[in-house]
Coordinates of C-alpha atoms in Angstrom, one line a residue:
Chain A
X25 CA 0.0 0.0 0.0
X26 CA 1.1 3.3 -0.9
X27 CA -1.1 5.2 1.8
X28 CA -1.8 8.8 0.6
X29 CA -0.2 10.5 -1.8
X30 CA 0.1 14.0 -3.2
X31 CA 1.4 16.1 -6.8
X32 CA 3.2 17.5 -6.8
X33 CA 5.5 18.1 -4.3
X34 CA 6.4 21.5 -5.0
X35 CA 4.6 24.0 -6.9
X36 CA 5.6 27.5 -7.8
X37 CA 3.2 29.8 -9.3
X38 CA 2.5 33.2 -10.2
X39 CA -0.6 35.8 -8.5
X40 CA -3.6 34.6 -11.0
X41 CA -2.6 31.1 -12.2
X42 CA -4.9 28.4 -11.6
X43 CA -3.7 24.5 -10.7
X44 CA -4.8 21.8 -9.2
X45 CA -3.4 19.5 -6.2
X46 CA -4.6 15.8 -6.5
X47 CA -4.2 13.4 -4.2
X48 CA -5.1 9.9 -3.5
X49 CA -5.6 7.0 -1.4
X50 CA -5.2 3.0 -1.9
X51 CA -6.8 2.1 1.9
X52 CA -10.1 2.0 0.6
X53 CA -11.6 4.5 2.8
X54 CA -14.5 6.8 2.5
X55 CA -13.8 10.2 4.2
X56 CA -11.3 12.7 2.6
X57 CA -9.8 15.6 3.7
X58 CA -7.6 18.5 2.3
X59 CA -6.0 20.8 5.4
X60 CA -3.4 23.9 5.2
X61 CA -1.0 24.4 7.5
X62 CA 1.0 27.9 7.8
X63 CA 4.0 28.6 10.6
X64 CA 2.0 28.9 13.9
X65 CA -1.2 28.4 12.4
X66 CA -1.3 24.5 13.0
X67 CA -3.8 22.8 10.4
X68 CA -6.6 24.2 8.8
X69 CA -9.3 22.2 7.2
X70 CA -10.2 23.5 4.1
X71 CA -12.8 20.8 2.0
X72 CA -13.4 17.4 3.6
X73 CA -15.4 14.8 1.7
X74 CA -17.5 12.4 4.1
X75 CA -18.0 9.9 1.3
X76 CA -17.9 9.5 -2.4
X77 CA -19.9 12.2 -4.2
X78 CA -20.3 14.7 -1.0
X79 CA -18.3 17.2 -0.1
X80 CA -18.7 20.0 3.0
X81 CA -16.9 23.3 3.2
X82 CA -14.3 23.2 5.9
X83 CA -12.9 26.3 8.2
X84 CA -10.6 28.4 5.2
X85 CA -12.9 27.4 2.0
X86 CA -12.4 30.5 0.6
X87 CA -10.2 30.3 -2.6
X88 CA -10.5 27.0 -3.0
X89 CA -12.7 24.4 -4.6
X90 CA -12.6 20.2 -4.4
X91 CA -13.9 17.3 -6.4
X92 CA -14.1 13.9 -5.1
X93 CA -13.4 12.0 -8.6
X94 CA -14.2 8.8 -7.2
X95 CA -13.4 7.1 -3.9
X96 CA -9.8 7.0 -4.1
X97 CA -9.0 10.5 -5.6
X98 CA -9.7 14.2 -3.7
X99 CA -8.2 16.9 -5.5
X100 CA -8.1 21.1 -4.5
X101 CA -7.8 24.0 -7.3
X102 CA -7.0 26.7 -6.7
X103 CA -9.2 28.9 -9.7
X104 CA -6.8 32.5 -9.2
X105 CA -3.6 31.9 -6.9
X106 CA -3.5 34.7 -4.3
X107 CA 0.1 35.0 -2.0
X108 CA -1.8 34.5 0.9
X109 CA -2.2 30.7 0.0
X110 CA 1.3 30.5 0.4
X111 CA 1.1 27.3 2.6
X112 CA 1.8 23.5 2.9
X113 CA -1.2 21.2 1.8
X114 CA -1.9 18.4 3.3
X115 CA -4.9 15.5 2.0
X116 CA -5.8 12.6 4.5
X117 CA -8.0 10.2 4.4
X118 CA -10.3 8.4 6.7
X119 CA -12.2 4.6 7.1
X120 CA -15.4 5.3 8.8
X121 CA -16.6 1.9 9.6
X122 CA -14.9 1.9 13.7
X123 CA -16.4 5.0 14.3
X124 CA -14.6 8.3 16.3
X125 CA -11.5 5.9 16.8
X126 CA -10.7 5.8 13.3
X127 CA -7.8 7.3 12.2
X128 CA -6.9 9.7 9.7
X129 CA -3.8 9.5 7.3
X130 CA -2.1 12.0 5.6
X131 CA 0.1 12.5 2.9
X132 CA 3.2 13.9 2.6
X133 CA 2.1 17.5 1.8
X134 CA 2.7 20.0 -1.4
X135 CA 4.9 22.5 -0.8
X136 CA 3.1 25.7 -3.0
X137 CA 5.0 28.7 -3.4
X138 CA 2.5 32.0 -5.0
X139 CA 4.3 34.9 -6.1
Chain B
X292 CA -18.0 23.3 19.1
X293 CA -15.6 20.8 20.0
X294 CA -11.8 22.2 20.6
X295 CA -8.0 21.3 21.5
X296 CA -5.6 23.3 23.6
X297 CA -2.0 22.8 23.3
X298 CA 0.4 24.5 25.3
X299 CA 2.6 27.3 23.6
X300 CA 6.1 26.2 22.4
X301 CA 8.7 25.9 21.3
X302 CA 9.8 23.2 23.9
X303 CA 13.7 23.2 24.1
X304 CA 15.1 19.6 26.5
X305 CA 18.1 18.3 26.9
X306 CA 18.7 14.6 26.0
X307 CA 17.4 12.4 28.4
X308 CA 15.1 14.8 29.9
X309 CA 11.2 14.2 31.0
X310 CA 9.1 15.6 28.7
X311 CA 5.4 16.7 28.7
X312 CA 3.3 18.5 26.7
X313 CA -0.5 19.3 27.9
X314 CA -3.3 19.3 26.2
X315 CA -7.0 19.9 27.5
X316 CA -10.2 19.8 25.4
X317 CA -14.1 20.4 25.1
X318 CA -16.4 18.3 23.8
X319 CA -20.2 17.1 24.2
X320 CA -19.5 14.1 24.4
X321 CA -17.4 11.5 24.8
X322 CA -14.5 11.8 22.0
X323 CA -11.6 9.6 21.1
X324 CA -8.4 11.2 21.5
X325 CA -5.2 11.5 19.4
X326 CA -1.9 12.6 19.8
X327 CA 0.2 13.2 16.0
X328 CA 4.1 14.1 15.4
X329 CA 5.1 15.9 12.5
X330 CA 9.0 15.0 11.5
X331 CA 10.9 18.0 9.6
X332 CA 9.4 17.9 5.8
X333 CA 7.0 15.7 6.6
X334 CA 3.1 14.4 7.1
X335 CA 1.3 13.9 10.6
X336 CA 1.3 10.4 11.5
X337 CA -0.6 8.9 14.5
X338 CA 1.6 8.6 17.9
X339 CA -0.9 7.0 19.8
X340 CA -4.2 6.9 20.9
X341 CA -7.3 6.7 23.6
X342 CA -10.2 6.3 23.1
X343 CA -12.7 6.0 26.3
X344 CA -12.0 7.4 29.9
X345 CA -9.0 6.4 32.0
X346 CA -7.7 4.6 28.5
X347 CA -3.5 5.0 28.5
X348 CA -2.2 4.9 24.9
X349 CA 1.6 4.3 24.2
X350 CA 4.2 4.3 21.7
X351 CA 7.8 4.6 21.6
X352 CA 7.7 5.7 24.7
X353 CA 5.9 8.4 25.0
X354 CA 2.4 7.9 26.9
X355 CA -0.9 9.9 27.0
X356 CA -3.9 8.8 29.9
X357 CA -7.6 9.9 28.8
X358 CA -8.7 11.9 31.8
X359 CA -12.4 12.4 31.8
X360 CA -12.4 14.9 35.1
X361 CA -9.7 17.2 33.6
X362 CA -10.7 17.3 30.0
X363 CA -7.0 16.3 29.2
X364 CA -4.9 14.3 27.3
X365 CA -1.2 15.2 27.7
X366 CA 1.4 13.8 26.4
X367 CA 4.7 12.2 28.4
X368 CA 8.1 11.2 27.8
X369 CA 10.5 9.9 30.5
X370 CA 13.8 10.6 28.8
X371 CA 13.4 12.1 25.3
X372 CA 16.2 11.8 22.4
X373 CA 17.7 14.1 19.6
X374 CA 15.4 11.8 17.5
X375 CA 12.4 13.3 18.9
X376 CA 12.4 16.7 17.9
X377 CA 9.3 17.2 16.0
X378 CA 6.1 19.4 16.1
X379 CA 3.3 17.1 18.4
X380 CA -0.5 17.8 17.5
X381 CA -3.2 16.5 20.0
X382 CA -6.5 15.8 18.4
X383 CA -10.3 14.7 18.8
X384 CA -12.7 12.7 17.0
X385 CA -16.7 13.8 17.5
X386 CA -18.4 11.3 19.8
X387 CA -21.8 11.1 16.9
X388 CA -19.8 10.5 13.9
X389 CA -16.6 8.5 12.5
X390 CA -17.3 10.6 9.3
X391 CA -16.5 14.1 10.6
X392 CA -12.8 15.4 10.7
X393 CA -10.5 15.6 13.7
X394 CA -10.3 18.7 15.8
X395 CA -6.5 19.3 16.2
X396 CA -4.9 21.6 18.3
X397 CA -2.3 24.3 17.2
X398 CA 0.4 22.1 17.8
X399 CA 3.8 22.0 20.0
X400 CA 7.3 22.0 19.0
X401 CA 9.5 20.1 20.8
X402 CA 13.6 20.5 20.1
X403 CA 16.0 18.2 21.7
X404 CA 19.6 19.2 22.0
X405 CA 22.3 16.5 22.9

């Protein structure tokens, strides 16, 4: 199993420029998350996807919007890059079926740089 | 709504030294609790666990007791190493529903110097 994982790694773009973050998972489980996480800050959920075909806004939404492709793949675009989403992205992900023990699992971030 | 309080860092020990970080929360219920360490350059991954009153969770050493009458879940270390310098996060998961996210705290960063 790969776990999660996230493309890129590092991004840099310019004020205005549009990409999009993708991540996936291989563990088979139905809650998603995408959270930033800026010096001091800790994390901040942005979009989190419960299951397959939902998604809920998160604390930071603005900016930002998600699609759940299917139930391995969450991805985040970013329609007009400002500098203030200058940050470290991080996606988890979730198995639902335990309950409030479950854990979540994250990726190993995308580093995105917005000039 | 449900939240986490970590306490300020950074934490500087020396090798060897005890180590605790606290960590109190509020919840309507009864929650799971997490504690996460972030290495340099990388993702959170899960330290340990507790999830019901009185519960102790362990790994590597480190230990963290669910205590219902405090609200608190802190996080111990009897004699840390260089190796565990990181950024700790504790966390919460709602009592109603696996599906909702965890509530982390701002996290702590903990610096060991030999």
């Amino acid at each position: 199993n790969a776990g999660v994982t996230q493309t890129p790694k590092f991004q840099v773009l310019k004020t205005g420029q549009s990409m999009t973050l993708q991540c996936a998972q291989d563990m088979n489980h139905n809650s998603m998350y995408w959270y930033r996480q800026d010096p001091g800050m800790g994390l901040r959920l942005i979009y989190y996807s419960a299951s397959e075909g939902t998604t809920d806004k998160g604390e930071v939404p603005n900016g930002y919007n998600v699609s759940r492709l299917n139930k391995r793949e969450f991805s985040l675009r970013l329609e007009s890059a400002a500098p203030s989403q200058t940050s470290v992205y991080f996606c988890a992900s979730r198995p639902t079926s335990g309950g409030t023990q479950e854990t979540q699992y994250f990726g190993p971030g995308t580093r995105l740089l917005v000039l | 709504g449900d939240s986490v309080t970590q306490m300020e860092g950074p934490v500087t020990l020396s090798e060897e030294a005890f180590l605790t970080i606290n960590c109190t929360y509020t919840a309507t219920g009864y929650p799971s609790l997490f504690w996460y360490v972030q290495y340099p350059g990388e993702g959170l991954q899960l330290l340990l666990k507790a999830t019901k009153a009185d519960d102790k969770g362990s790994n590597k050493g480190f230990e963290a007791t669910y205590r219902k009458e405090t609200t608190s879940f802190h996080l111990e270390k009897g004699s840390v190493q260089v190796s565990d310098s990181a950024v700790y996060f504790c966390a919460l998961s709602e009592t109603f529903s696996g599906n909702t996210p965890l509530v982390f705290g701002k996290g702590t960063r903990l610096s060991v110097i030999a």
